[in-house]
Steps between C-alpha positions, in 0.01 A plus 500: 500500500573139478327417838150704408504299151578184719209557713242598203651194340441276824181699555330375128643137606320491813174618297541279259549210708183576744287538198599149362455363851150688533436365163532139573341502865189613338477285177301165591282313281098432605351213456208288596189290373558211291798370289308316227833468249885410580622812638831580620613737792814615428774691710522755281169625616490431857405491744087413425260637748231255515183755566263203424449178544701306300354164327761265256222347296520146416700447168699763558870559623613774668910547520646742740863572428781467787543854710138584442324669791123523508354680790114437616197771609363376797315183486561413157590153396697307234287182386656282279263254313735464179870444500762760708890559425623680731891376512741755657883509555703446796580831472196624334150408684159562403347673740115460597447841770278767650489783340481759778830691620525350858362142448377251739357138510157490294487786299401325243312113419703182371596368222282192412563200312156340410463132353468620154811610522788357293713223701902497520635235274832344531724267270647311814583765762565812248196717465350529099209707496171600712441742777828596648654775777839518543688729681217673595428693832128547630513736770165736735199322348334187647719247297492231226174263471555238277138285454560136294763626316891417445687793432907494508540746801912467524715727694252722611443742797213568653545774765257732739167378429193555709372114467716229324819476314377244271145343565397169321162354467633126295211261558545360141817230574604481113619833505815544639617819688835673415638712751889460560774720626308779609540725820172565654495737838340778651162428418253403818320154385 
Protein backbone atom coordinates (compact mmCIF):
# COMPACT_ATOMS: atom_id res chain seq x y z
CA UNK A 1 0.00 0.00 0.00
CA UNK A 2 2.68 2.36 0.92
CA UNK A 3 4.61 1.89 -2.41
CA UNK A 4 1.28 2.50 -4.81
CA UNK A 5 0.61 5.80 -2.61
CA UNK A 6 4.43 6.52 -3.09
CA UNK A 7 4.19 6.24 -6.73
CA UNK A 8 0.72 8.31 -7.12
CA UNK A 9 2.48 10.68 -4.78
CA UNK A 10 5.77 10.79 -7.04
CA UNK A 11 3.47 10.49 -10.05
CA UNK A 12 1.46 14.16 -9.17
CA UNK A 13 5.19 15.53 -8.42
CA UNK A 14 6.43 14.69 -11.71
CA UNK A 15 3.12 16.41 -13.22
CA UNK A 16 3.38 19.11 -11.35
CA UNK A 17 6.85 19.83 -12.01
CA UNK A 18 6.56 19.38 -16.04
CA UNK A 19 3.65 21.69 -16.01
CA UNK A 20 5.66 24.49 -14.20
CA UNK A 21 8.55 23.77 -16.55
CA UNK A 22 6.08 23.81 -19.67
CA UNK A 23 4.75 26.88 -18.13
CA UNK A 24 7.84 28.92 -18.10
CA UNK A 25 9.40 27.63 -21.53
CA UNK A 26 6.43 29.09 -23.15
CA UNK A 27 5.92 32.47 -21.32
CA UNK A 28 8.03 35.26 -23.27
CA UNK A 29 7.19 38.74 -23.63
CA UNK A 30 6.73 40.45 -27.46
CA UNK A 31 7.90 43.39 -28.24
CA UNK A 32 8.83 45.68 -31.04
CA UNK A 33 8.33 49.25 -32.68
CA UNK A 34 9.32 52.18 -30.82
CA UNK A 35 10.12 52.93 -27.11
CA UNK A 36 9.02 56.58 -26.95
CA UNK A 37 9.03 56.68 -22.77
CA UNK A 38 11.64 55.18 -20.08
CA UNK A 39 10.75 51.66 -20.08
CA UNK A 40 12.19 48.96 -18.15
CA UNK A 41 12.73 45.19 -19.10
CA UNK A 42 12.71 43.36 -16.20
CA UNK A 43 13.69 39.65 -15.34
CA UNK A 44 10.67 38.92 -14.02
CA UNK A 45 9.22 38.87 -17.44
CA UNK A 46 11.80 37.47 -19.58
CA UNK A 47 12.97 36.64 -21.77
CA UNK A 48 11.53 39.50 -24.62
CA UNK A 49 11.12 38.24 -28.08
CA UNK A 50 11.88 41.11 -30.21
CA UNK A 51 9.27 40.35 -33.30
CA UNK A 52 9.98 43.93 -34.60
CA UNK A 53 12.29 46.21 -35.08
CA UNK A 54 13.22 47.78 -32.18
CA UNK A 55 13.97 51.76 -32.15
CA UNK A 56 15.17 53.60 -28.47
CA UNK A 57 13.94 57.04 -29.44
CA UNK A 58 15.99 59.92 -28.58
CA UNK A 59 15.14 61.21 -24.98
CA UNK A 60 14.42 58.13 -23.87
CA UNK A 61 16.18 55.40 -21.63
CA UNK A 62 15.71 52.03 -21.87
CA UNK A 63 17.09 49.77 -18.70
CA UNK A 64 17.40 46.09 -19.07
CA UNK A 65 17.87 44.35 -15.76
CA UNK A 66 20.91 41.78 -15.16
CA UNK A 67 19.86 37.92 -16.25
CA UNK A 68 17.52 39.26 -18.88
CA UNK A 69 17.41 37.26 -22.10
CA UNK A 70 15.83 38.73 -25.20
CA UNK A 71 15.75 36.52 -28.19
CA UNK A 72 15.39 38.06 -31.94
CA UNK A 73 12.97 36.89 -35.19
CA UNK A 74 15.09 36.76 -37.97
CA UNK A 75 16.51 39.93 -39.20
CA UNK A 76 15.30 42.13 -36.64
CA UNK A 77 17.45 44.77 -35.11
CA UNK A 78 17.97 46.71 -31.84
CA UNK A 79 18.68 50.54 -32.72
CA UNK A 80 19.48 52.60 -30.04
CA UNK A 81 19.17 56.42 -30.72
CA UNK A 82 18.40 57.37 -26.90
CA UNK A 83 20.22 56.12 -23.89
CA UNK A 84 20.67 51.98 -23.14
CA UNK A 85 21.32 50.23 -19.58
CA UNK A 86 21.92 47.14 -20.06
CA UNK A 87 24.38 46.22 -16.90
CA UNK A 88 24.47 42.48 -16.02
CA UNK A 89 26.22 40.41 -13.25
CA UNK A 90 29.15 38.29 -13.32
CA UNK A 91 26.98 35.72 -12.70
CA UNK A 92 23.94 37.10 -14.25
CA UNK A 93 24.34 38.31 -18.10
CA UNK A 94 22.00 39.92 -20.32
CA UNK A 95 21.63 38.06 -23.06
CA UNK A 96 21.00 39.53 -26.72
CA UNK A 97 20.03 35.87 -28.93
CA UNK A 98 18.20 34.14 -31.75
CA UNK A 99 15.22 33.05 -31.07
CA UNK A 100 15.00 29.78 -33.00
CA UNK A 101 15.67 26.29 -31.15
CA UNK A 102 18.96 25.31 -32.97
CA UNK A 103 20.62 28.76 -33.57
CA UNK A 104 23.32 29.78 -35.83
CA UNK A 105 25.36 32.94 -36.83
CA UNK A 106 22.87 35.66 -38.38
CA UNK A 107 19.61 34.77 -37.47
CA UNK A 108 18.91 37.86 -36.66
CA UNK A 109 20.41 41.88 -37.48
CA UNK A 110 22.64 43.95 -34.90
CA UNK A 111 22.27 45.97 -32.42
CA UNK A 112 23.05 49.61 -33.49
CA UNK A 113 24.26 52.49 -31.70
CA UNK A 114 23.51 55.65 -33.87
CA UNK A 115 25.06 59.23 -33.09
CA UNK A 116 22.03 60.40 -31.38
CA UNK A 117 22.59 58.10 -29.06
CA UNK A 118 23.46 58.97 -25.44
CA UNK A 119 27.43 58.90 -24.75
CA UNK A 120 29.13 57.02 -21.61
CA UNK A 121 30.15 59.54 -19.05
CA UNK A 122 32.71 59.00 -16.47
CA UNK A 123 33.83 60.91 -13.17
CA UNK A 124 37.61 59.89 -13.72
CA UNK A 125 37.65 56.22 -14.73
CA UNK A 126 34.20 55.07 -12.91
CA UNK A 127 31.30 55.08 -15.28
CA UNK A 128 28.10 57.71 -14.16
CA UNK A 129 25.51 57.55 -16.60
CA UNK A 130 24.80 57.15 -20.56
CA UNK A 131 24.55 54.19 -22.79
CA UNK A 132 26.04 51.25 -21.07
CA UNK A 133 26.36 47.10 -21.62
CA UNK A 134 27.81 45.22 -19.14
CA UNK A 135 28.02 41.77 -18.82
CA UNK A 136 26.29 41.28 -21.76
CA UNK A 137 26.65 38.43 -24.40
CA UNK A 138 25.66 39.05 -28.20
CA UNK A 139 25.68 35.85 -29.81
CA UNK A 140 24.14 34.38 -34.02
CA UNK A 141 23.30 37.82 -35.47
CA UNK A 142 25.74 39.99 -37.49
CA UNK A 143 27.14 41.92 -34.38
CA UNK A 144 27.35 45.35 -32.69
CA UNK A 145 27.57 48.65 -35.02
CA UNK A 146 28.27 51.48 -33.11
CA UNK A 147 28.11 54.87 -35.64
CA UNK A 148 29.64 58.31 -33.74
CA UNK A 149 28.68 57.25 -30.61
CA UNK A 150 30.44 56.40 -27.08
CA UNK A 151 28.71 53.85 -25.34
CA UNK A 152 30.38 52.03 -22.09
CA UNK A 153 30.61 48.47 -23.68
CA UNK A 154 32.58 46.74 -20.48
CA UNK A 155 32.99 43.11 -20.01
CA UNK A 156 31.15 42.03 -22.79
CA UNK A 157 31.02 38.95 -25.13
CA UNK A 158 30.35 38.91 -28.39
CA UNK A 159 30.19 35.32 -29.73
CA UNK A 160 29.07 33.45 -33.23
CA UNK A 161 28.21 36.19 -35.43
CA UNK A 162 27.88 36.03 -39.17
CA UNK A 163 29.89 39.53 -39.79
CA UNK A 164 31.56 41.45 -36.86
CA UNK A 165 31.85 41.21 -33.18
CA UNK A 166 31.79 44.82 -32.68
CA UNK A 167 31.91 47.17 -35.85
CA UNK A 168 32.75 50.95 -35.43
CA UNK A 169 32.27 53.68 -37.89
CA UNK A 170 34.17 56.87 -35.39
CA UNK A 171 35.07 59.54 -37.93
CA UNK A 172 34.07 62.28 -35.38
CA UNK A 173 37.63 62.40 -33.10
CA UNK A 174 35.84 64.17 -29.98
CA UNK A 175 34.00 61.24 -29.24
CA UNK A 176 35.75 58.78 -27.53
CA UNK A 177 35.10 54.96 -27.88
CA UNK A 178 34.68 52.69 -24.77
CA UNK A 179 35.23 49.20 -25.25
CA UNK A 180 37.38 47.43 -22.44
CA UNK A 181 37.66 43.96 -21.10
CA UNK A 182 35.62 42.24 -23.44
CA UNK A 183 36.12 38.72 -25.12
CA UNK A 184 35.31 38.88 -28.72
CA UNK A 185 35.67 35.38 -30.88
CA UNK A 186 34.01 33.30 -33.22
CA UNK A 187 32.71 35.76 -35.42
CA UNK A 188 34.34 35.83 -39.23
CA UNK A 189 35.38 39.72 -39.81
Amino acid sequence: MATAKGRLMRSRLIKIISGLIAFSAVYATDVSGNISSNTIWSLANSPYVVTGNILVASGVTLTIEAGVTVKFDSEKVFQVKGTLIARGTSSSKITFTSNVSSPAAGDWGNLQFFDESTDASFSGSTYTSGSIMEYCIVEYGTGLYIEKSSPFIYYSEFRYNSSYGIKTENPNTTTLLWVTQCDIHDNPI
